[in-house]
Short mmCIF file of C-alpha atoms and ligand atoms in Angstrom, two decimals:
data_model
loop_
_atom_site.label_atom_id
_atom_site.label_comp_id
_atom_site.label_asym_id
_atom_site.label_seq_id
_atom_site.Cartn_x
_atom_site.Cartn_y
_atom_site.Cartn_z
CA MET A 1 36.36 -63.63 -8.31
CA THR A 2 39.83 -62.35 -7.25
CA ALA A 3 37.77 -59.13 -5.89
CA GLU A 4 35.50 -61.57 -3.25
CA ALA A 5 38.68 -63.69 -2.97
CA ALA A 6 40.88 -60.33 -1.79
CA ALA A 7 37.65 -59.09 0.34
CA ALA A 8 37.40 -62.80 2.17
CA ALA A 9 40.91 -62.28 3.18
CA VAL A 10 40.23 -59.27 5.37
CA HIS A 11 40.95 -60.29 8.56
CA THR A 12 39.09 -58.86 11.58
CA GLY A 13 41.85 -58.99 14.26
CA ARG A 14 44.61 -57.59 12.23
CA VAL A 15 42.63 -54.37 11.16
CA THR A 16 41.54 -53.19 14.64
CA ALA A 17 44.75 -54.26 15.85
CA LEU A 18 46.31 -51.89 13.76
CA ALA A 19 43.72 -49.18 14.02
CA ALA A 20 44.30 -49.40 17.85
CA GLU A 21 47.81 -49.05 17.35
CA LEU A 22 47.32 -45.53 15.04
CA ILE A 23 45.16 -44.69 18.21
CA ARG A 24 47.80 -45.42 20.68
CA HIS A 25 50.21 -42.80 18.93
CA ASP A 26 49.36 -39.42 20.23
CA THR A 27 49.00 -36.81 16.85
CA ARG A 28 46.91 -33.97 18.84
CA ASN A 29 46.43 -30.91 16.36
CA PRO A 30 46.83 -28.27 17.89
CA PRO A 31 49.62 -28.02 18.75
CA GLY A 32 50.18 -30.64 15.88
CA GLY A 33 52.89 -33.40 15.68
CA GLU A 34 52.49 -36.42 13.54
CA GLN A 35 56.16 -37.45 14.37
CA PRO A 36 54.79 -40.25 16.77
CA VAL A 37 52.75 -41.97 14.44
CA VAL A 38 55.35 -42.38 11.47
CA GLU A 39 56.86 -45.53 12.64
CA PRO A 40 54.27 -47.71 12.86
CA LEU A 41 52.93 -46.57 9.39
CA VAL A 42 56.28 -46.84 7.66
CA ALA A 43 56.32 -50.22 9.23
CA ALA A 44 52.87 -51.37 7.90
CA LEU A 45 54.08 -49.69 4.46
CA ARG A 46 57.17 -51.56 4.10
CA ASP A 47 55.22 -55.14 5.15
CA LEU A 48 53.66 -54.22 2.03
CA GLY A 49 56.20 -53.87 0.00
CA ALA A 50 55.97 -50.00 -0.83
CA ALA A 51 58.39 -47.16 -2.00
CA ILE A 52 58.07 -44.76 1.22
CA GLU A 53 59.04 -41.40 1.36
CA VAL A 54 58.41 -38.99 4.34
CA PHE A 55 57.24 -35.16 3.38
CA GLU A 56 58.47 -32.98 5.93
CA PRO A 57 57.53 -29.48 4.68
CA VAL A 58 58.66 -28.07 8.11
CA PRO A 59 60.22 -29.84 10.91
CA GLY A 60 57.87 -32.16 13.33
CA ARG A 61 55.06 -32.01 10.76
CA PRO A 62 55.55 -35.19 8.61
CA SER A 63 53.67 -36.66 6.02
CA VAL A 64 54.02 -40.50 5.12
CA LEU A 65 53.60 -41.74 1.13
CA GLY A 66 53.84 -45.19 0.18
CA HIS A 67 53.76 -46.27 -3.00
CA VAL A 68 52.80 -50.08 -3.94
CA GLY A 69 52.89 -51.20 -7.79
CA SER A 70 55.27 -50.51 -10.61
CA GLY A 71 54.63 -47.05 -11.04
CA ALA A 72 53.62 -47.88 -14.90
CA GLY A 73 49.62 -47.73 -15.88
CA PRO A 74 47.17 -45.95 -13.67
CA THR A 75 47.53 -44.70 -9.85
CA LEU A 76 44.79 -44.94 -7.10
CA LEU A 77 45.63 -42.74 -4.23
CA VAL A 78 44.21 -43.22 -0.44
CA ASN A 79 44.71 -39.76 1.11
CA GLY A 80 44.42 -40.15 4.57
CA HIS A 81 44.78 -37.70 7.60
CA ILE A 82 46.82 -38.95 10.83
CA ASP A 83 46.63 -35.77 13.14
CA VAL A 84 43.28 -35.81 15.76
CA VAL A 85 41.92 -32.98 17.04
CA PRO A 86 42.64 -32.48 20.50
CA VAL A 87 40.86 -34.08 23.75
CA VAL A 88 39.31 -32.68 27.37
CA GLU A 89 40.39 -35.77 29.06
CA ALA A 90 38.08 -35.47 31.89
CA ASP A 91 35.16 -35.86 29.56
CA TRP A 92 35.86 -39.44 28.88
CA ALA A 93 35.06 -42.36 30.32
CA VAL A 94 37.98 -44.57 28.80
CA PRO A 95 41.44 -43.29 27.64
CA PRO A 96 41.47 -41.53 24.81
CA PHE A 97 44.62 -42.96 23.45
CA GLY A 98 44.12 -46.41 24.98
CA GLY A 99 42.27 -48.29 21.71
CA GLN A 100 40.09 -50.00 23.95
CA VAL A 101 37.40 -52.68 22.01
CA ARG A 102 34.50 -52.77 23.92
CA ASP A 103 31.29 -54.57 22.64
CA GLY A 104 32.39 -54.20 18.98
CA LEU A 105 33.19 -50.79 19.32
CA LEU A 106 36.92 -49.59 19.12
CA TYR A 107 37.67 -46.34 21.16
CA GLY A 108 39.96 -43.53 21.29
CA ARG A 109 40.64 -40.62 19.72
CA GLY A 110 41.00 -40.68 15.91
CA ALA A 111 39.23 -44.18 16.09
CA CYS A 112 37.17 -42.89 13.12
CA ASP A 113 38.54 -39.87 12.32
CA MET A 114 40.20 -40.98 10.60
CA LYS A 115 43.15 -43.49 12.14
CA GLY A 116 40.05 -46.39 11.69
CA GLY A 117 39.84 -45.47 7.61
CA ILE A 118 43.69 -45.68 7.51
CA ALA A 119 43.52 -49.23 9.14
CA ALA A 120 40.84 -50.03 6.84
CA ALA A 121 42.47 -48.89 3.68
CA LEU A 122 45.91 -50.64 4.46
CA GLU A 123 44.20 -54.14 5.63
CA GLY A 124 42.63 -54.02 1.99
CA LEU A 125 45.89 -54.42 0.81
CA ARG A 126 47.13 -57.04 3.14
CA ALA A 127 44.17 -58.78 1.87
CA CYS A 128 44.81 -58.77 -1.63
CA ARG A 129 48.39 -59.64 -1.11
CA ASP A 130 47.27 -62.51 1.29
CA ALA A 131 44.76 -63.75 -1.74
CA GLY A 132 47.35 -63.47 -3.96
CA VAL A 133 45.76 -60.85 -6.13
CA VAL A 134 48.03 -58.09 -7.52
CA PRO A 135 46.20 -55.02 -8.31
CA PRO A 136 46.26 -53.81 -12.00
CA ALA A 137 47.10 -50.26 -10.53
CA THR A 138 49.71 -48.82 -8.50
CA ILE A 139 48.45 -47.93 -4.91
CA ALA A 140 49.49 -44.76 -3.55
CA PHE A 141 48.90 -43.83 -0.15
CA HIS A 142 49.31 -40.29 1.15
CA PHE A 143 48.89 -40.25 4.97
CA VAL A 144 48.92 -36.68 5.63
CA ALA A 145 49.41 -34.04 8.41
CA ASP A 146 47.55 -30.92 9.44
CA GLU A 147 44.23 -31.92 8.16
CA GLU A 148 42.51 -30.36 11.22
CA THR A 149 43.80 -27.09 10.87
CA GLY A 150 43.39 -26.36 7.41
CA GLY A 151 45.74 -28.76 5.69
CA ARG A 152 48.47 -26.25 5.10
CA LEU A 153 51.14 -28.33 5.97
CA GLY A 154 49.75 -31.67 4.85
CA THR A 155 47.97 -32.21 1.48
CA GLU A 156 47.67 -28.28 0.36
CA ALA A 157 51.71 -28.56 0.91
CA LEU A 158 52.05 -32.10 -1.05
CA VAL A 159 49.60 -30.42 -3.92
CA GLY A 160 51.94 -27.44 -4.02
CA SER A 161 55.04 -29.23 -4.45
CA GLY A 162 53.98 -31.37 -7.24
CA LEU A 163 53.92 -34.79 -5.49
CA VAL A 164 50.12 -35.69 -6.01
CA LYS A 165 49.25 -37.69 -9.29
CA ALA A 166 46.37 -40.33 -9.25
CA ASP A 167 43.79 -41.13 -11.56
CA ALA A 168 41.22 -41.56 -8.79
CA ALA A 169 41.35 -40.88 -5.07
CA VAL A 170 39.63 -42.11 -1.87
CA VAL A 171 39.46 -40.33 1.26
CA PRO A 172 38.53 -42.28 4.19
CA GLU A 173 37.25 -40.20 6.16
CA PRO A 174 34.10 -41.39 8.01
CA SER A 175 30.94 -41.54 5.99
CA GLU A 176 29.02 -44.68 7.38
CA LEU A 177 30.08 -46.53 4.50
CA ALA A 178 28.36 -44.14 2.35
CA VAL A 179 30.06 -42.36 -0.75
CA GLY A 180 30.63 -38.94 -0.14
CA VAL A 181 30.86 -36.92 -3.38
CA ALA A 182 30.32 -33.15 -2.33
CA GLU A 183 30.79 -30.93 0.57
CA ARG A 184 30.57 -27.26 2.26
CA GLY A 185 33.02 -25.06 2.31
CA VAL A 186 33.60 -22.46 5.51
CA LEU A 187 34.23 -19.13 5.99
CA MET A 188 34.81 -17.73 9.40
CA ALA A 189 34.96 -14.55 9.87
CA GLU A 190 35.05 -11.82 12.26
CA ILE A 191 32.99 -8.47 11.95
CA THR A 192 34.19 -5.20 14.05
CA VAL A 193 31.53 -2.96 15.17
CA ARG A 194 32.47 0.21 15.66
CA GLY A 195 30.30 2.80 18.06
CA ARG A 196 30.87 6.42 19.92
CA ALA A 197 31.38 6.13 23.74
CA ALA A 198 28.75 8.05 25.79
CA HIS A 199 27.66 8.37 29.40
CA GLY A 200 25.03 5.23 29.94
CA SER A 201 22.99 7.86 31.78
CA ASP A 202 22.20 9.75 28.16
CA PRO A 203 22.82 6.92 25.48
CA GLY A 204 21.34 8.93 22.70
CA VAL A 205 24.59 10.88 22.74
CA GLY A 206 27.09 8.16 21.76
CA ARG A 207 26.42 5.26 19.29
CA SER A 208 26.24 2.13 20.45
CA ALA A 209 28.33 -0.46 18.78
CA VAL A 210 26.25 -3.37 20.85
CA ALA A 211 22.64 -2.20 19.48
CA ASP A 212 24.46 -1.93 15.91
CA ALA A 213 25.98 -5.32 16.50
CA ALA A 214 22.55 -6.79 17.46
CA ARG A 215 20.79 -5.63 14.25
CA ILE A 216 23.73 -7.43 12.23
CA VAL A 217 23.19 -10.60 14.01
CA SER A 218 19.56 -10.24 12.81
CA ALA A 219 20.43 -9.88 9.56
CA LEU A 220 23.06 -12.55 9.20
CA HIS A 221 22.19 -15.40 11.44
CA LEU A 222 20.15 -17.95 9.29
CA ALA A 223 19.99 -15.70 6.51
CA ASP A 224 18.68 -16.75 3.10
CA PHE A 225 21.46 -16.31 0.64
CA GLY A 226 18.86 -17.45 -2.19
CA GLY A 227 20.46 -18.92 -5.10
CA HIS A 228 20.04 -22.86 -6.30
CA VAL A 229 19.40 -25.55 -3.60
CA HIS A 230 22.29 -28.41 -4.15
CA PRO A 231 20.50 -31.67 -4.12
CA LEU A 232 23.19 -33.14 -1.88
CA LEU A 233 24.28 -30.19 0.27
CA GLY A 234 20.95 -28.64 0.66
CA SER A 235 21.56 -24.39 1.05
CA PRO A 236 24.83 -22.31 1.99
CA THR A 237 24.06 -21.32 5.85
CA CYS A 238 25.23 -18.59 8.51
CA ASN A 239 25.74 -19.06 11.96
CA VAL A 240 26.88 -15.91 14.65
CA GLY A 241 28.96 -18.23 17.19
CA THR A 242 29.81 -15.35 19.36
CA ILE A 243 29.35 -11.74 20.42
CA ALA A 244 31.71 -9.78 22.66
CA GLY A 245 31.23 -6.36 23.27
CA GLY A 246 31.40 -2.81 25.18
CA THR A 247 33.28 -2.20 28.54
CA ALA A 248 30.23 -1.56 31.38
CA ALA A 249 26.26 -1.16 31.78
CA ASN A 250 26.89 2.35 32.32
CA ILE A 251 28.87 3.25 29.25
CA VAL A 252 27.57 3.18 25.78
CA ALA A 253 29.58 0.57 23.69
CA ALA A 254 32.39 1.92 21.60
CA GLU A 255 33.19 -1.61 20.03
CA CYS A 256 31.34 -4.97 19.75
CA ARG A 257 32.77 -8.12 17.82
CA LEU A 258 30.97 -10.97 16.49
CA ARG A 259 32.40 -14.20 15.10
CA VAL A 260 30.79 -16.22 12.03
CA ASP A 261 30.68 -19.32 10.22
CA ARG A 262 29.25 -19.28 6.92
CA ARG A 263 28.94 -22.95 4.92
CA VAL A 264 29.13 -21.83 1.16
CA LEU A 265 28.35 -24.06 -1.78
CA PRO A 266 30.63 -25.55 -4.26
CA GLY A 267 31.71 -23.31 -6.24
CA GLN A 268 31.31 -20.24 -3.99
CA THR A 269 34.93 -18.03 -3.47
CA ARG A 270 36.14 -16.61 -0.36
CA ALA A 271 35.64 -13.11 -2.06
CA GLY A 272 31.83 -13.80 -2.97
CA ALA A 273 30.98 -15.90 0.37
CA LEU A 274 32.74 -12.54 2.22
CA ALA A 275 30.41 -9.99 0.03
CA GLN A 276 27.38 -11.63 0.79
CA ILE A 277 28.22 -10.96 4.40
CA THR A 278 28.74 -7.36 3.79
CA ARG A 279 25.50 -7.14 1.14
CA LEU A 280 23.69 -8.63 3.82
CA ILE A 281 25.14 -6.17 6.28
CA ASP A 282 24.74 -2.78 4.69
CA ALA A 283 21.03 -3.87 3.92
CA VAL A 284 20.09 -3.01 7.00
CA GLY A 285 21.85 -0.17 8.02
CA ALA A 286 24.92 2.01 7.84
CA PHE A 287 27.04 0.77 10.21
CA ASP A 288 30.96 1.46 10.99
CA TYR A 289 32.63 -2.30 10.64
CA ASP A 290 35.05 -4.15 9.06
CA THR A 291 35.74 -7.92 8.40
CA THR A 292 38.42 -10.24 8.93
CA VAL A 293 38.36 -13.53 7.38
CA LEU A 294 39.46 -16.24 9.61
CA ALA A 295 39.77 -19.14 7.76
CA PHE A 296 38.52 -20.03 4.54
CA ALA A 297 37.95 -23.39 2.83
CA GLU A 298 35.70 -23.79 -0.63
CA GLY A 299 33.42 -26.92 -1.24
CA SER A 300 34.05 -29.37 -3.57
CA GLU A 301 32.23 -32.02 -5.40
CA LEU A 302 32.75 -34.44 -8.01
CA ASP A 303 29.81 -35.37 -10.25
CA VAL A 304 27.76 -38.36 -9.22
CA GLU A 305 27.75 -39.54 -12.93
CA HIS A 306 31.95 -39.66 -13.34
CA PRO A 307 32.45 -43.52 -13.87
CA PHE A 308 34.32 -43.51 -10.77
CA VAL A 309 31.44 -42.96 -8.99
CA ALA A 310 29.79 -46.60 -10.44
CA GLU A 311 32.99 -48.21 -9.94
CA PHE A 312 33.17 -47.03 -6.59
CA ARG A 313 29.89 -47.94 -5.25
CA GLY A 314 30.40 -51.65 -6.94
CA ALA A 315 33.49 -52.53 -4.74
CA ALA A 316 31.89 -50.66 -1.58
CA GLY A 317 28.39 -53.41 -2.19
CA HIS A 318 26.03 -50.59 -3.74
CA ALA A 319 26.63 -47.81 -0.80
CA PRO A 320 24.33 -44.77 -0.86
CA VAL A 321 25.96 -41.70 -2.52
CA ARG A 322 25.87 -38.87 0.06
CA GLY A 323 27.03 -35.17 0.61
CA LEU A 324 29.02 -34.46 3.24
CA LYS A 325 28.77 -32.01 5.90
CA LEU A 326 31.91 -31.85 7.04
CA GLY A 327 34.99 -30.68 5.08
CA THR A 328 37.72 -33.11 3.89
CA ASP A 329 41.09 -33.00 2.12
CA ALA A 330 39.25 -33.98 -1.15
CA ARG A 331 38.71 -30.37 -1.91
CA PHE A 332 42.83 -29.96 -2.77
CA LEU A 333 42.52 -33.16 -5.08
CA ARG A 334 39.09 -32.07 -6.81
CA ASN A 335 39.28 -28.58 -6.94
CA ARG A 336 43.10 -27.88 -7.47
CA LEU A 337 43.93 -31.26 -9.52
CA GLY A 338 40.57 -32.42 -11.08
CA ILE A 339 41.35 -35.75 -9.41
CA PRO A 340 37.78 -37.75 -9.01
CA ALA A 341 37.89 -38.30 -5.34
CA VAL A 342 35.30 -40.03 -3.09
CA VAL A 343 35.07 -39.64 0.83
CA TYR A 344 34.32 -43.45 2.29
CA GLY A 345 35.47 -44.60 5.44
CA PRO A 346 34.02 -46.56 8.65
CA GLY A 347 32.14 -44.71 11.76
CA SER A 348 30.27 -41.29 11.66
CA ALA A 349 30.94 -37.71 11.55
CA ARG A 350 28.38 -37.33 14.36
CA VAL A 351 30.83 -38.81 16.79
CA ALA A 352 34.21 -37.46 15.74
CA HIS A 353 35.92 -34.52 17.54
CA THR A 354 33.95 -35.49 20.58
CA ALA A 355 34.11 -37.40 23.77
CA ASP A 356 34.78 -41.55 24.00
CA GLU A 357 35.07 -41.18 20.06
CA TYR A 358 34.68 -44.94 18.22
CA VAL A 359 34.32 -46.82 15.38
CA PRO A 360 32.41 -50.08 14.94
CA VAL A 361 34.76 -53.00 13.99
CA ALA A 362 32.30 -54.60 11.88
CA GLU A 363 32.93 -51.29 9.87
CA LEU A 364 36.38 -51.12 9.85
CA VAL A 365 35.95 -54.64 8.38
CA ALA A 366 33.59 -53.89 5.76
CA ALA A 367 35.46 -50.74 4.15
CA ALA A 368 38.78 -52.94 4.43
CA ARG A 369 36.67 -55.04 2.50
CA THR A 370 35.52 -52.46 0.09
CA PHE A 371 39.02 -51.33 -0.12
CA ALA A 372 40.16 -55.21 -1.01
CA ARG A 373 37.81 -55.33 -4.14
CA LEU A 374 38.58 -51.78 -5.58
CA TYR A 375 42.26 -52.60 -5.58
CA ALA A 376 41.63 -55.73 -7.01
CA THR A 377 39.85 -54.25 -9.46
CA PHE A 378 40.61 -50.50 -10.85
CA ARG A 379 41.94 -50.00 -13.63
CA GLY A 380 42.17 -46.12 -13.96
ZN1 ZN B 416 39.07 -35.91 9.60
#
């Protein structure tokens, strides 16, 4: 079996070394700067005989594109982001950009989110080559900038430029080797509540923005938005994360600001998500307030019955299908281009963005074997 021959050619030391090398190239975002990791990625792609292009919508924010194959016939896309979230160095017991292996775990910022997944995807194709297996499809690698702050300069820009064409896609974000087919979206908003200042000795004269904000918090936090419960994603949620208001104990507060994090199900729009918030607020009282959307990313999903899900699970040893708590660039591929996309990668989302981030070496290897089997068999 060519697929098993390719999987068997996955090399543990080689995939670990590549992941460690990518970790050692600091690409923290913010501030945002993916240039350091371009060179090792270009080298890895060149080694695979890829046609390479660096896409740079603004200076210093490159994405690396590589295509292996004739371009005739189907294309399988691997989309992985090369930026990582910042670190608080004092919280780390290991060097965050050291790429050290201890007790079977590879440590460093980006180990699971998601330089490990990128290394596994590349190792899968190296293994095919070593086993003499020529993938029937063109394999496209899009190693993209800017995912951690919304993807505007990465996948979204690529999609807008018309450079993304694929019959199916894999996003190797950390999924604990499960197959992610759905993810919730997010709306971050600030609510500014206005009152009327007065002397603190006579609070009935003014109108307290803090008191009004407290009622709004009660209306929004853990609110029940009704509607259907998604079989993989559950219900939408709302968290009121911050509150800041008033000027002094002896002044009736003139202003109070809240910041909320709403998670929405696939299909929910920005306007719809915001309208539900204002409806809940208006239902408890007549307040003087306005809302500002700080960020919005829509949810997305691939029908679990889509044939690519079964095909991918076959390559992944019948891994379970999951809904993911985190949002990924898969939403651009699914929602804007209709590309069937799954999220599958080594490591856990629970470890991503934390101090002492790591990826188990065994999962790097297992993911690389999945990629090798998929490349060996994918025909679109
Ligand atoms: Zn990520």
